[in-house]
């Protein structure tokens, strides 16, 4: 073993015991899996002559990136980071490094800076990399000796930023493979005069156009016909200019909104009503927690809502007399704390309680007793719904589901969970004219409207000025310990359940009554396992692009088929968001529902 020069350990975990000098002559180590930075660093101590290291980091749990710089002979490094792993800290590599491949990593500005300063780096390959803000800023005189740059499956990378010159000064070969949202190849790649080839596969028209322009300039301006450009569209068709800048050409699926006010004169055909197709996908995973306390639910064709509960009387006068109700769909995400019982009960019960409250409100419309605005009306409906479920959880009234513990003689029941157990609730009712969201706790709903992320809920945190004041005014205490917490315990200020913290923790939701517009792309409901590690903008961009990419690759089924069960494009988006949250270091349960708000997409089906 002492004289061993080459070792290949195909996808097996690798550790070293305490024997000194066991692998001191080793030069090439290929394909092992490491579960912690300590094992990597121990290996490096015992292999001073190592020249090539190809490995995977698996089951890393908030590990600091291992110190690789002491190995001065190391020339080639290839590291794949498993999807459920996370590494932090600076990425330090030996100065003698010539070839570097990183797969599945997140690269911040400090990481890119460290790599760009490597004085002898010749080949850099980045696979499935997440860049901060989906962009790469390049500075003067970085990558002084880099000859080959490959970007593969960097699906959300969209822009290079940097100087007008002196970037990648000696680059000879540029490879871009499946970077569909990259806007262009910067001109500084062509200004160096060293570029010999550009290979493009499954990228946008922008990128193809940049490469062709470079070749034309080299031939016409510099008289150089050595630059070779290879373009392959491959399995996935390229995305057009419009799809990158404005999204795909889509037919309106909802009302022609924004809605005119009640005071404006009514015009005929203000509305272009269509059936609201339920297109959703959802994922709920335990993540790195020991127990699963999240729950979610989707109820397509939830109920028909009277149009008078959605649209003003003046606007209704311009509609068909046959249009009295709109079909709606219900989606909910519940994040339990202290146990899963309350979240599970909410999953089964909240939408049923909402139907009961909606029917009561419909009766008020019939007898003419309803005088509230629609916003206020929906606030009352959801508040009554959440309070009813909270009372059932606490045993104050008969529970709304069949249960052996119901005491029908007293009108009460046993609590369904211990007093320390509670749950958030963020729910959405969606129809062709509106999205109505109710939120209690720190789960969240975000609407992707065009390319903008529109928050449809605000987290109920003790640090919110209004929530802080409400709790203090009622005699409660908020203590700052690992964030703001009510009585040093709960990190949210509203919840269903959690009886031991009443009256400070309340079940009253905040409600958003939002008219739909043509630009609405998708709605994301998720527990804080997602929002703790991703911003609203990051989530909306990823969801929108994942839906678009799915349809580019698979085409679009007729609307009738798309409405049968879970929508595969929305499901792909939900799964991708959950995997991104894991990769970014989420330690909580992760539950995500993505609702595609576009039933029409102009993509040809693949044959």
Coordinates of C-alpha atoms in Angstrom, one line a residue:
X1 CA 0.0 0.0 0.0
X2 CA 2.9 2.4 0.7
X3 CA 3.9 2.4 -3.0
X4 CA 0.4 2.7 -4.3
X5 CA 0.1 5.5 -6.9
X6 CA -3.5 5.3 -8.2
X7 CA -6.7 4.4 -6.4
X8 CA -10.3 4.4 -7.8
X9 CA -13.1 3.9 -5.2
X10 CA -16.3 4.1 -7.1
X11 CA -19.0 5.9 -5.0
X12 CA -18.0 4.3 -1.7
X13 CA -17.3 6.2 1.5
X14 CA -13.6 6.7 2.2
X15 CA -11.9 7.1 5.6
X16 CA -8.4 6.6 6.8
X17 CA -7.3 5.0 10.0
X18 CA -4.3 6.2 12.1
X19 CA -1.6 4.3 10.3
X20 CA 1.1 6.8 9.3
X21 CA 2.5 6.7 5.8
X22 CA -0.2 4.4 4.4
X23 CA -0.7 6.3 1.2
X24 CA 2.2 8.7 1.2
X25 CA 3.1 8.0 -2.5
X26 CA -0.5 8.2 -3.8
X27 CA -0.9 10.5 -6.8
X28 CA -4.4 9.9 -8.1
X29 CA -7.6 9.3 -6.0
X30 CA -10.8 8.9 -8.0
X31 CA -14.5 8.7 -7.1
X32 CA -14.6 8.3 -3.3
X33 CA -17.4 9.8 -1.2
X34 CA -16.6 11.9 1.9
X35 CA -19.2 12.6 4.6
X36 CA -17.3 15.4 6.4
X37 CA -14.5 17.9 5.9
X38 CA -12.4 16.2 8.6
X39 CA -12.0 13.0 6.5
X40 CA -10.9 15.1 3.5
X41 CA -8.3 17.0 5.5
X42 CA -7.0 13.8 7.1
X43 CA -6.6 12.3 3.6
X44 CA -4.6 15.4 2.5
X45 CA -2.3 15.1 5.5
X46 CA -1.4 11.5 4.5
X47 CA -1.1 12.1 0.7
X48 CA 1.4 14.8 0.3
X49 CA 2.1 13.8 -3.4
X50 CA -1.5 13.8 -4.5
X51 CA -1.9 15.4 -8.0
X52 CA -5.5 14.5 -8.8
X53 CA -8.6 14.3 -6.6
X54 CA -12.0 13.4 -7.9
X55 CA -14.6 12.9 -5.2
X56 CA -18.2 13.6 -3.9
X57 CA -19.3 15.3 -0.7
X58 CA -22.3 13.4 0.6
X59 CA -24.3 13.9 3.8
X60 CA -22.4 17.1 4.6
X61 CA -24.4 18.9 7.3
X62 CA -23.3 22.5 7.5
X63 CA -19.7 21.5 7.0
X64 CA -17.0 24.1 6.4
X65 CA -15.3 23.5 3.0
X66 CA -12.1 21.5 3.6
X67 CA -8.8 23.3 3.4
X68 CA -7.2 22.1 0.2
X69 CA -4.6 24.7 -0.2
X70 CA -1.8 22.9 1.8
X71 CA -1.4 20.4 -1.0
X72 CA 1.0 22.2 -3.3
X73 CA 1.3 19.3 -5.8
X74 CA -2.5 19.1 -6.4
X75 CA -3.2 20.0 -10.0
X76 CA -6.7 18.6 -10.7
X77 CA -9.7 18.7 -8.5
X78 CA -13.3 17.5 -9.3
X79 CA -15.9 17.8 -6.5
X80 CA -19.6 16.9 -6.7
X81 CA -21.8 18.1 -3.9
X82 CA -24.8 15.9 -3.2
X83 CA -28.2 17.6 -3.4
X84 CA -28.9 17.2 0.3
X85 CA -25.5 18.5 1.4
X86 CA -24.3 22.0 2.3
X87 CA -20.8 23.5 2.7
X88 CA -19.9 26.9 4.0
X89 CA -16.9 29.1 4.5
X90 CA -14.3 30.1 1.8
X91 CA -13.3 27.8 -0.9
X92 CA -9.5 27.6 -0.7
X93 CA -7.6 25.8 -3.4
X94 CA -3.8 25.2 -3.9
X95 CA -2.1 27.8 -6.0
X96 CA -0.7 25.1 -8.2
X97 CA -4.2 24.0 -9.3
X98 CA -4.6 23.8 -13.1
X99 CA -7.9 22.0 -13.6
X100 CA -11.0 22.6 -11.4
X101 CA -14.5 21.1 -11.7
X102 CA -17.3 21.9 -9.3
X103 CA -20.8 20.4 -9.5
X104 CA -23.9 21.4 -7.5
X105 CA -22.3 24.2 -5.5
X106 CA -23.6 27.7 -4.7
X107 CA -21.0 30.3 -5.6
X108 CA -21.1 33.7 -3.8
X109 CA -18.9 36.6 -4.7
X110 CA -16.1 35.6 -2.3
X111 CA -16.0 32.0 -3.7
X112 CA -15.8 33.3 -7.3
X113 CA -13.1 35.8 -6.2
X114 CA -10.9 33.0 -4.7
X115 CA -11.2 30.9 -7.8
X116 CA -10.5 33.8 -10.2
X117 CA -7.2 34.6 -8.4
X118 CA -5.7 31.1 -8.8
X119 CA -2.5 32.0 -10.7
X120 CA -2.1 28.7 -12.6
X121 CA -5.7 27.7 -13.4
X122 CA -6.1 26.5 -17.0
X123 CA -9.5 24.7 -17.1
X124 CA -12.6 25.6 -15.1
X125 CA -15.8 23.5 -15.4
X126 CA -18.9 24.5 -13.5
X127 CA -21.9 22.1 -13.5
X128 CA -25.3 22.9 -12.0
X129 CA -24.0 26.0 -10.2
X130 CA -26.1 28.5 -8.4
X131 CA -24.7 32.1 -8.7
X132 CA -25.7 34.9 -6.3
X133 CA -28.5 36.8 -8.0
X134 CA -28.0 34.5 -11.0
X135 CA -25.2 36.6 -12.2
X136 CA -21.4 36.5 -12.4
X137 CA -19.4 39.7 -12.0
X138 CA -15.9 39.5 -13.5
X139 CA -13.2 42.0 -12.6
X140 CA -10.1 43.3 -14.4
X141 CA -7.2 40.8 -14.8
X142 CA -9.0 37.8 -13.3
X143 CA -8.3 34.3 -14.5
X144 CA -4.9 35.3 -15.8
X145 CA -4.0 31.9 -17.3
X146 CA -7.5 30.3 -17.9
X147 CA -7.7 28.6 -21.3
X148 CA -11.0 26.7 -21.1
X149 CA -14.2 27.7 -19.5
X150 CA -17.2 25.3 -19.4
X151 CA -20.7 26.1 -17.9
X152 CA -23.0 23.1 -17.9
X153 CA -26.7 23.0 -16.8
X154 CA -26.5 26.4 -15.1
X155 CA -30.1 26.8 -15.8
X156 CA -30.7 30.1 -13.8
X157 CA -27.5 31.9 -14.7
X158 CA -28.6 34.9 -16.7
X159 CA -25.9 37.6 -16.9
X160 CA -22.2 38.2 -16.9
X161 CA -21.2 41.6 -15.4
X162 CA -17.8 43.1 -15.4
X163 CA -15.3 45.3 -17.2
X164 CA -15.2 46.1 -20.9
X165 CA -11.8 44.5 -21.3
X166 CA -9.0 42.5 -19.6
X167 CA -11.4 39.8 -18.4
X168 CA -10.3 36.2 -19.3
X169 CA -7.3 37.6 -21.1
X170 CA -6.0 34.3 -22.6
X171 CA -9.2 32.3 -22.9
X172 CA -9.2 30.0 -25.9
X173 CA -12.3 27.8 -25.6
X174 CA -15.8 28.7 -24.2
X175 CA -18.4 26.0 -23.8
X176 CA -22.0 26.9 -22.8
X177 CA -24.3 23.9 -22.4
X178 CA -27.9 24.2 -21.2
X179 CA -27.7 27.8 -19.9
X180 CA -31.2 28.8 -21.3
X181 CA -31.6 32.1 -19.6
X182 CA -28.1 33.6 -20.3
X183 CA -28.8 36.9 -22.0
X184 CA -25.6 37.2 -24.1
X185 CA -21.9 36.5 -24.3
X186 CA -20.1 39.7 -23.2
X187 CA -17.9 41.5 -25.8
X188 CA -14.8 41.2 -23.6
X189 CA -14.6 37.5 -24.6
X190 CA -14.0 38.6 -28.2
X191 CA -11.8 41.5 -27.4
X192 CA -8.8 39.5 -26.2
X193 CA -8.1 38.0 -29.6
X194 CA -7.2 34.7 -28.0
X195 CA -10.6 32.9 -28.4
X196 CA -10.4 29.9 -30.8
X197 CA -13.8 28.2 -30.3
X198 CA -17.3 28.7 -28.9
X199 CA -19.5 25.7 -28.4
X200 CA -23.2 26.3 -27.6
X201 CA -25.8 23.7 -26.8
X202 CA -29.4 24.4 -25.7
X203 CA -29.0 28.1 -25.0
X204 CA -31.0 31.2 -26.0
X205 CA -31.1 33.0 -29.3
X206 CA -29.3 35.9 -27.6
X207 CA -26.3 33.6 -26.9
X208 CA -26.3 32.2 -30.4
X209 CA -26.5 35.7 -31.9
X210 CA -23.5 36.8 -29.7
X211 CA -21.3 34.0 -30.9
X212 CA -22.2 34.6 -34.6
X213 CA -21.5 38.2 -34.2
X214 CA -18.1 37.4 -32.6
X215 CA -17.2 35.3 -35.6
X216 CA -18.3 37.9 -38.1
X217 CA -16.2 40.6 -36.3
X218 CA -13.2 38.4 -36.3
X219 CA -13.4 37.8 -40.0
X220 CA -14.4 41.3 -41.1
X221 CA -12.5 43.5 -38.7
X222 CA -9.4 41.5 -37.8
X223 CA -9.2 39.3 -40.9
X224 CA -9.1 36.3 -38.6
X225 CA -11.1 33.2 -39.7
X226 CA -9.7 30.9 -37.0
X227 CA -12.6 31.4 -34.5
X228 CA -14.9 28.3 -34.7
X229 CA -18.5 28.5 -33.6
X230 CA -20.5 25.3 -32.9
X231 CA -24.2 25.5 -32.2
X232 CA -26.3 22.5 -31.2
X233 CA -29.9 22.8 -30.1
X234 CA -30.0 19.3 -28.8
X235 CA -32.9 17.8 -26.9
X236 CA -34.3 21.0 -25.5
X237 CA -35.2 23.7 -28.1
X238 CA -33.6 27.1 -27.6
X239 CA -35.7 29.8 -25.8
X240 CA -36.6 32.8 -27.9
X241 CA -35.8 36.4 -27.1
X242 CA -39.3 37.1 -25.9
X243 CA -39.3 34.1 -23.6
X244 CA -36.2 35.3 -21.9
X245 CA -37.2 39.0 -21.6
X246 CA -40.9 38.8 -21.2
X247 CA -41.8 35.1 -20.8
X248 CA -43.6 33.0 -23.4
X249 CA -46.5 34.3 -25.5
X250 CA -49.5 33.4 -23.4
X251 CA -53.2 33.7 -24.0
X252 CA -55.2 35.5 -21.3
X253 CA -56.8 33.0 -19.0
X254 CA -58.6 35.3 -16.6
X255 CA -60.5 38.5 -16.4
X256 CA -59.2 41.5 -18.3
X257 CA -57.9 43.2 -15.1
X258 CA -57.2 45.4 -13.2
X259 CA -60.8 45.8 -12.3
X260 CA -62.4 49.2 -12.8
X261 CA -63.8 50.9 -9.7
X262 CA -67.4 51.0 -8.8
X263 CA -67.6 54.6 -9.8
X264 CA -66.4 54.1 -13.4
X265 CA -69.0 53.7 -16.2
X266 CA -69.6 50.0 -17.0
X267 CA -68.5 48.8 -20.4
X268 CA -69.7 45.7 -22.2
X269 CA -67.4 42.8 -22.3
X270 CA -65.2 44.0 -19.4
X271 CA -64.7 40.3 -18.5
X272 CA -63.4 37.5 -20.6
X273 CA -64.4 34.7 -18.2
X274 CA -63.0 31.2 -18.6
X275 CA -63.1 28.1 -16.5
X276 CA -60.3 28.3 -13.9
X277 CA -58.3 25.2 -14.5
X278 CA -56.7 23.6 -11.4
X279 CA -53.0 23.2 -12.2
X280 CA -50.9 22.5 -9.2
X281 CA -48.0 20.5 -7.8
X282 CA -46.9 20.0 -4.2
X283 CA -44.0 18.5 -2.2
X284 CA -43.8 18.0 1.6
X285 CA -40.5 16.6 2.9
X286 CA -39.1 16.1 6.3
X287 CA -35.7 17.5 5.3
X288 CA -33.1 17.4 8.0
X289 CA -35.6 17.4 10.9
X290 CA -36.1 14.3 12.9
X291 CA -39.9 14.5 12.7
X292 CA -42.4 15.6 10.1
X293 CA -44.8 18.3 11.3
X294 CA -45.9 19.9 8.1
X295 CA -49.1 19.1 6.1
X296 CA -50.6 20.4 2.9
X297 CA -53.8 20.0 0.9
X298 CA -55.1 20.7 -2.5
X299 CA -58.9 20.6 -3.2
X300 CA -59.6 21.2 -6.9
X301 CA -63.2 22.3 -7.7
X302 CA -63.5 23.3 -4.1
X303 CA -66.8 25.2 -4.4
X304 CA -68.8 27.6 -6.6
X305 CA -68.5 31.1 -5.2
X306 CA -71.3 33.6 -5.8
X307 CA -70.0 36.2 -8.2
X308 CA -71.5 38.9 -5.9
X309 CA -68.8 37.9 -3.3
X310 CA -66.2 38.8 -5.9
X311 CA -67.3 41.6 -8.1
X312 CA -69.2 44.8 -7.5
X313 CA -72.8 45.1 -8.5
X314 CA -72.1 47.7 -11.2
X315 CA -69.7 45.4 -12.9
X316 CA -72.0 42.4 -12.6
X317 CA -74.6 44.3 -14.6
X318 CA -72.4 44.0 -17.7
X319 CA -72.1 40.2 -17.4
X320 CA -74.2 37.4 -18.7
X321 CA -77.2 36.7 -16.6
X322 CA -76.3 33.1 -16.6
X323 CA -73.0 33.8 -14.8
X324 CA -73.9 33.6 -11.1
X325 CA -71.1 31.6 -9.6
X326 CA -67.4 31.0 -10.3
X327 CA -65.6 27.7 -9.7
X328 CA -62.8 27.9 -7.2
X329 CA -59.9 25.7 -6.0
X330 CA -58.4 25.5 -2.5
X331 CA -54.8 25.1 -1.5
X332 CA -53.3 25.1 2.0
X333 CA -49.9 24.7 3.7
X334 CA -49.8 24.0 7.5
X335 CA -46.5 24.1 9.5
X336 CA -46.9 22.4 12.9
X337 CA -44.8 23.1 16.0
X338 CA -44.6 21.0 19.1
X339 CA -46.1 18.0 17.1
X340 CA -48.0 17.2 13.9
X341 CA -51.5 16.8 15.3
X342 CA -52.8 20.4 14.7
X343 CA -51.3 20.6 11.2
X344 CA -52.9 17.3 10.3
X345 CA -56.3 18.4 11.7
X346 CA -56.0 21.7 9.7
X347 CA -55.3 19.7 6.6
X348 CA -58.5 17.8 7.0
X349 CA -60.7 20.5 8.4
X350 CA -59.9 24.1 7.4
X351 CA -61.4 23.9 3.9
X352 CA -64.6 22.2 5.2
X353 CA -65.0 24.9 7.8
X354 CA -64.5 27.5 5.1
X355 CA -67.3 26.0 3.1
X356 CA -69.6 26.3 6.1
X357 CA -68.7 30.0 6.5
X358 CA -69.1 30.7 2.8
X359 CA -72.6 29.3 2.9
X360 CA -73.5 31.5 5.8
X361 CA -72.3 34.5 3.9
X362 CA -74.1 33.4 0.8
X363 CA -77.3 33.3 2.9
X364 CA -76.6 36.9 4.0
X365 CA -76.4 37.9 0.3
X366 CA -79.7 36.3 -0.5
X367 CA -81.6 38.1 2.4
X368 CA -79.8 41.4 1.7
X369 CA -78.1 41.7 5.1
X370 CA -74.5 41.8 3.7
X371 CA -73.3 45.4 3.6
X372 CA -69.5 45.0 3.9
X373 CA -67.0 45.5 1.1
X374 CA -65.7 42.3 -0.4
X375 CA -62.4 42.7 1.3
X376 CA -64.0 43.0 4.7
X377 CA -66.5 40.2 3.9
X378 CA -63.6 37.8 3.1
X379 CA -61.8 38.9 6.3
X380 CA -64.8 38.0 8.4
X381 CA -65.3 34.6 6.5
X382 CA -61.7 33.5 7.1
X383 CA -61.5 34.8 10.6
X384 CA -64.6 32.9 11.6
X385 CA -63.2 29.8 9.8
X386 CA -59.8 29.9 11.6
X387 CA -61.3 30.7 15.0
X388 CA -63.8 27.8 14.6
X389 CA -61.0 25.4 13.8
X390 CA -58.9 26.8 16.7
X391 CA -61.8 26.2 19.1
X392 CA -62.2 22.7 17.8
X393 CA -58.5 22.0 18.3
X394 CA -58.8 23.3 21.9
X395 CA -61.9 21.2 22.7
X396 CA -64.2 24.3 23.2
X397 CA -66.8 23.0 20.7
X398 CA -67.6 19.7 19.0
X399 CA -65.0 19.0 16.4
X400 CA -66.0 19.2 12.8
X401 CA -64.7 15.7 11.9
X402 CA -66.0 12.4 13.3
X403 CA -64.0 11.5 16.4
X404 CA -64.5 9.1 19.3
X405 CA -63.8 11.8 21.8
X406 CA -66.8 14.0 21.0
X407 CA -69.1 14.7 24.0
X408 CA -72.4 15.4 22.2
X409 CA -74.3 16.1 25.4
X410 CA -72.0 18.9 26.5
X411 CA -71.3 20.4 23.1
X412 CA -67.6 20.0 23.7
X413 CA -64.9 17.5 22.9
X414 CA -61.5 16.6 24.1
X415 CA -58.6 18.7 22.7
X416 CA -57.1 17.0 19.7
X417 CA -53.5 17.8 20.8
X418 CA -51.5 18.9 23.9
X419 CA -51.6 22.6 24.7
X420 CA -48.1 23.1 23.4
X421 CA -48.9 21.9 19.9
X422 CA -50.0 24.4 17.2
X423 CA -49.7 25.1 13.5
X424 CA -49.4 27.9 11.0
X425 CA -52.0 28.1 8.2
X426 CA -51.6 29.8 4.8
X427 CA -54.4 29.0 2.4
X428 CA -55.5 30.3 -1.0
X429 CA -58.9 30.2 -2.8
X430 CA -58.4 30.7 -6.5
X431 CA -61.0 31.4 -9.2
X432 CA -60.9 33.0 -12.6
X433 CA -61.3 36.5 -11.3
X434 CA -59.5 36.6 -7.9
X435 CA -56.9 35.1 -5.6
X436 CA -57.9 35.2 -1.9
X437 CA -55.2 34.4 0.6
X438 CA -55.5 34.0 4.3
X439 CA -52.4 33.6 6.5
X440 CA -51.8 32.9 10.2
X441 CA -48.2 32.4 11.3
X442 CA -45.0 32.4 9.3
X443 CA -45.8 30.3 6.3
X444 CA -46.1 32.4 3.2
X445 CA -47.8 33.0 -0.1
X446 CA -46.1 34.8 -3.0
X447 CA -47.5 35.6 -6.4
X448 CA -45.3 35.6 -9.5
X449 CA -46.8 38.5 -11.5
X450 CA -44.9 38.7 -14.7
X451 CA -41.3 38.8 -13.5
X452 CA -42.2 40.4 -10.2
X453 CA -42.6 38.7 -6.8
X454 CA -45.7 40.0 -5.0
X455 CA -46.1 39.0 -1.4
X456 CA -49.7 38.0 -0.6
X457 CA -48.9 37.5 3.1
X458 CA -46.7 39.0 5.7
X459 CA -45.1 36.7 8.3
X460 CA -46.6 36.9 11.8
X461 CA -43.3 37.4 13.7
X462 CA -42.9 38.9 17.2
X463 CA -40.4 41.3 15.7
X464 CA -43.2 43.0 13.7
X465 CA -43.9 46.4 15.2
X466 CA -47.7 45.8 15.3
X467 CA -47.4 42.3 16.6
X468 CA -44.9 43.3 19.2
X469 CA -47.2 46.1 20.4
X470 CA -50.3 43.8 20.5
X471 CA -48.6 41.1 22.6
X472 CA -47.0 43.6 25.0
X473 CA -50.4 45.5 25.4
X474 CA -52.1 42.2 26.4
X475 CA -49.5 41.5 29.1
X476 CA -47.2 39.2 27.1
X477 CA -43.5 39.3 26.9
X478 CA -41.2 39.0 23.8
X479 CA -37.6 37.9 24.5
X480 CA -34.8 38.1 22.0
X481 CA -33.1 34.7 22.0
X482 CA -32.1 33.2 18.7
X483 CA -34.5 35.7 17.3
X484 CA -37.6 37.2 18.8
X485 CA -39.8 34.8 20.7
X486 CA -43.0 35.0 22.6
X487 CA -42.2 34.2 26.3
X488 CA -38.8 32.9 25.0
X489 CA -40.6 30.0 23.3
X490 CA -42.5 30.6 20.0
X491 CA -40.9 32.3 17.1
X492 CA -44.3 33.4 15.6
X493 CA -47.0 35.6 16.9
X494 CA -50.1 33.9 15.5
X495 CA -51.1 30.3 15.3
X496 CA -53.9 27.8 15.4
X497 CA -53.6 25.8 18.6
X498 CA -50.7 26.6 21.0
X499 CA -53.3 27.1 23.8
X500 CA -50.6 27.5 26.5
X501 CA -49.7 30.9 24.9
X502 CA -53.1 32.4 24.7
X503 CA -54.3 35.2 24.6
X504 CA -51.0 36.4 23.2
X505 CA -50.9 33.9 20.3
X506 CA -54.1 34.3 18.3
X507 CA -55.6 32.4 15.3
X508 CA -56.9 35.5 13.5
X509 CA -55.6 35.5 9.9
X510 CA -54.7 38.4 7.7
X511 CA -56.5 38.3 4.3
X512 CA -55.5 39.5 0.8
X513 CA -58.3 39.8 -1.8
X514 CA -56.4 40.2 -5.1
X515 CA -57.9 40.6 -8.6
X516 CA -56.1 38.5 -11.1
X517 CA -54.4 40.0 -14.2
X518 CA -53.1 38.6 -17.4
X519 CA -49.5 38.7 -16.2
X520 CA -50.0 36.3 -13.3
X521 CA -47.7 33.4 -13.8
X522 CA -47.9 31.2 -10.7
X523 CA -48.6 31.2 -6.9
X524 CA -46.3 29.6 -4.4
X525 CA -47.5 28.6 -0.9
X526 CA -44.8 27.2 1.4
X527 CA -43.7 26.7 5.0
X528 CA -40.7 28.6 6.4
X529 CA -38.4 25.7 5.5
X530 CA -38.3 27.3 2.0
X531 CA -38.5 31.0 3.0
X532 CA -35.8 30.7 5.6
X533 CA -33.2 30.2 2.8
X534 CA -34.7 31.8 -0.3
X535 CA -36.1 35.2 -1.0
X536 CA -39.5 35.8 -2.6
X537 CA -37.8 36.9 -5.8
X538 CA -35.6 33.8 -5.9
X539 CA -38.6 31.5 -5.4
X540 CA -40.8 33.2 -8.0
X541 CA -38.0 33.2 -10.6
X542 CA -37.2 29.5 -10.0
X543 CA -40.8 28.4 -10.1
X544 CA -41.6 30.4 -13.3
X545 CA -38.6 29.2 -15.1
X546 CA -39.0 25.6 -14.1
X547 CA -42.5 25.6 -15.4
X548 CA -41.4 27.2 -18.6
X549 CA -38.5 24.8 -19.1
X550 CA -40.8 21.8 -18.5
X551 CA -43.1 22.9 -21.2
X552 CA -40.2 23.7 -23.6
X553 CA -39.0 20.1 -23.2
X554 CA -42.4 18.3 -23.1
X555 CA -44.8 20.5 -24.9
X556 CA -48.3 21.3 -23.5
X557 CA -51.2 19.0 -23.3
X558 CA -54.7 20.2 -24.1
X559 CA -56.4 22.0 -21.2
X560 CA -58.7 19.1 -20.5
X561 CA -55.8 16.7 -19.9
X562 CA -53.8 19.3 -17.9
X563 CA -56.7 19.6 -15.4
X564 CA -56.7 15.9 -14.6
X565 CA -54.8 15.5 -11.3
X566 CA -51.4 17.0 -10.4
X567 CA -49.9 19.1 -13.2
X568 CA -46.4 17.8 -14.1
X569 CA -44.9 21.2 -14.8
X570 CA -46.1 22.7 -11.5
X571 CA -45.0 19.5 -9.8
X572 CA -41.5 19.8 -11.3
X573 CA -41.4 23.4 -10.0
X574 CA -42.4 22.3 -6.5
X575 CA -39.8 19.5 -6.4
X576 CA -37.1 21.8 -7.7
X577 CA -37.8 24.5 -5.0
X578 CA -37.7 21.9 -2.2
X579 CA -34.3 20.5 -3.5
X580 CA -33.0 24.1 -3.8
X581 CA -34.0 24.7 -0.2
X582 CA -32.1 21.6 1.0
X583 CA -29.1 22.6 -1.0
X584 CA -29.1 26.1 0.5
X585 CA -29.1 24.6 4.0
X586 CA -32.7 24.5 5.2
X587 CA -32.9 22.5 8.4
X588 CA -36.7 22.6 8.7
X589 CA -39.5 20.6 7.2
X590 CA -40.1 21.9 3.7
X591 CA -43.6 22.0 2.2
X592 CA -44.3 23.7 -1.2
X593 CA -47.3 24.1 -3.4
X594 CA -47.0 25.7 -6.8
X595 CA -50.1 26.7 -8.7
X596 CA -49.7 27.4 -12.4
X597 CA -52.0 30.3 -13.3
X598 CA -51.6 29.9 -17.0
X599 CA -53.8 27.2 -18.6
X600 CA -52.7 28.2 -22.1
X601 CA -49.0 27.9 -23.2
X602 CA -48.0 28.1 -26.8
X603 CA -45.6 25.3 -27.1
X604 CA -45.7 22.4 -29.6
X605 CA -46.0 18.9 -28.1
X606 CA -43.0 16.7 -28.7
X607 CA -43.6 13.7 -30.9

